[in-house]
C-alpha positions as a printed Julia matrix, in Angstrom:
144×3 Matrix{Float64}:
  63.2   -22.98  -21.61
  61.98  -19.4   -22.09
  60.79  -18.1   -18.65
  59.72  -14.67  -19.95
  56.86  -16.3   -21.81
  55.64  -18.17  -18.73
  55.58  -15.18  -16.35
  53.0   -13.17  -18.35
  50.77  -16.05  -19.29
  47.75  -17.3   -17.43
  46.9   -20.86  -16.71
  44.94  -22.46  -19.52
  41.77  -22.98  -17.38
  40.97  -19.22  -17.16
  40.67  -18.59  -20.88
  37.08  -19.89  -21.06
  35.93  -17.72  -18.11
  36.86  -14.34  -19.58
  33.83  -11.99  -19.59
  31.67  -14.4   -17.61
  31.11  -11.97  -14.71
  29.94   -9.3   -17.18
  27.33  -11.68  -18.56
  26.21  -12.56  -15.03
  25.71   -8.88  -14.19
  23.82   -8.23  -17.43
  21.46  -11.13  -16.73
  21.03  -10.71  -12.98
  20.76   -6.91  -12.7
  17.29   -6.64  -14.32
  16.05   -9.57  -12.22
  17.26   -7.92   -9.01
  15.76   -4.55  -10.0
  12.4    -6.2   -10.77
  12.51   -8.0    -7.42
  13.09   -4.7    -5.6
  10.23   -3.04   -7.51
   7.86   -5.88   -6.59
   8.84   -5.48   -2.93
   8.12   -1.75   -3.13
   4.73   -2.4    -4.76
   3.71   -4.89   -2.08
   4.94   -2.43    0.55
   2.55    0.14   -0.9
  -0.29   -2.38   -0.61
   0.52   -3.0     3.06
   0.75    0.75    3.66
  -2.59    1.2     1.88
  -4.2    -1.44    4.1
  -3.01    0.37    7.21
  -4.16    3.74    5.89
  -7.6     2.32    5.07
  -7.97    0.87    8.56
  -7.08    4.25   10.05
  -9.43    6.08    7.7
 -12.32    3.76    8.61
 -11.67    4.34   12.3
 -11.55    8.13   11.84
 -14.65    8.13    9.62
 -16.67    6.11   12.14
 -15.61    8.37   14.99
 -16.29   11.57   13.01
 -19.77   10.32   12.16
 -20.6     9.08   15.64
 -20.26   12.51   17.26
 -22.66   14.31   14.88
 -26.22   15.22   15.81
 -28.03   13.93   12.7
 -27.63   11.19   10.14
 -26.94   13.39    7.09
 -24.18   15.32    8.81
 -22.71   12.08   10.16
 -22.31   10.58    6.68
 -20.89   13.84    5.28
 -18.34   14.16    8.1
 -17.39   10.48    7.83
 -16.74   10.9     4.11
 -14.73   14.08    4.69
 -12.57   12.37    7.33
 -11.91    9.34    5.12
 -11.01   11.44    2.09
  -8.61   13.54    4.16
  -6.8    10.42    5.38
  -6.62    8.73    1.99
  -5.74   11.64   -0.3
  -2.23   10.32   -1.04
  -3.04    6.58   -0.89
  -5.98    6.05   -3.25
  -5.84    6.45   -7.0
  -9.6     6.88   -7.41
 -12.59    8.05   -5.45
 -13.05    7.06   -1.81
 -16.29    5.24   -1.01
 -17.86    5.54    2.46
 -20.96    3.42    3.12
 -22.86    3.15    6.38
 -23.24   -0.49    7.39
 -25.2     0.01   10.62
 -28.96    0.33   10.69
 -30.16    3.78   11.64
 -28.75    6.5    13.82
 -30.37    5.93   17.19
 -28.8     6.61   20.62
 -26.97    3.71   22.28
 -26.2     2.0    18.95
 -23.09    1.65   16.85
 -22.24    3.77   13.82
 -20.5     1.42   11.39
 -18.91    2.51    8.12
 -17.1     0.7     5.36
 -14.4     2.68    3.55
 -13.03    1.43    0.24
 -10.87    2.71   -2.6
  -8.49    1.55   -5.3
  -4.9     1.54   -4.05
  -1.98    2.16   -6.42
   0.13   -0.83   -5.32
   1.1    -2.95   -8.31
   0.28   -0.23  -10.85
   3.49    1.53   -9.79
   5.54   -1.21  -11.47
   3.42   -1.4   -14.6
   1.08   -4.25  -13.62
  -2.39   -2.94  -14.3
  -4.11   -5.06  -11.66
  -6.89   -3.11   -9.95
  -6.51   -3.48   -6.22
  -9.58   -2.34   -4.31
  -9.2    -2.52   -0.56
 -11.87   -1.93    2.05
 -12.02   -1.62    5.81
 -14.91   -1.52    8.27
 -15.02    0.1    11.69
 -17.7     0.75   14.31
 -17.94    3.51   16.86
 -20.65    3.9    19.5
 -22.89    6.91   19.07
 -21.67    9.46   21.56
 -24.31   10.2    24.22
 -22.89   13.74   24.49
 -22.74   14.34   20.75
 -23.13   17.76   19.23
 -26.47   19.45   19.77
 -25.9    22.64   17.81
């Protein structure tokens, strides 16, 4: 019996598995990359939701300390746009939801915009988020 031939040979069961791990990597790598990109896109949506909530809070507070209605809306819009400059892909909408601008009432605004989110991975799904917040009109608001 020739032992030199047996030492260098592999068992017969491995011959069908040659290159199988390469095929697995070629098939699974794009799936894993796509999964990671989807997680990042949904993370941007969650971050956008948090940023919109904060912008609505800041806009309501900025408007509630002004002396007149026109200035209140302008300052609310300015505050919301400043907070959302790197989150929204389009214009920021600020709409007053409360009735009037009388003392001892609430100043309520709704802030909305289109968040990038899923567009970052090539899915052109418009995602418009909105948030509403109320702030009491400050009794010591600006007089000048």
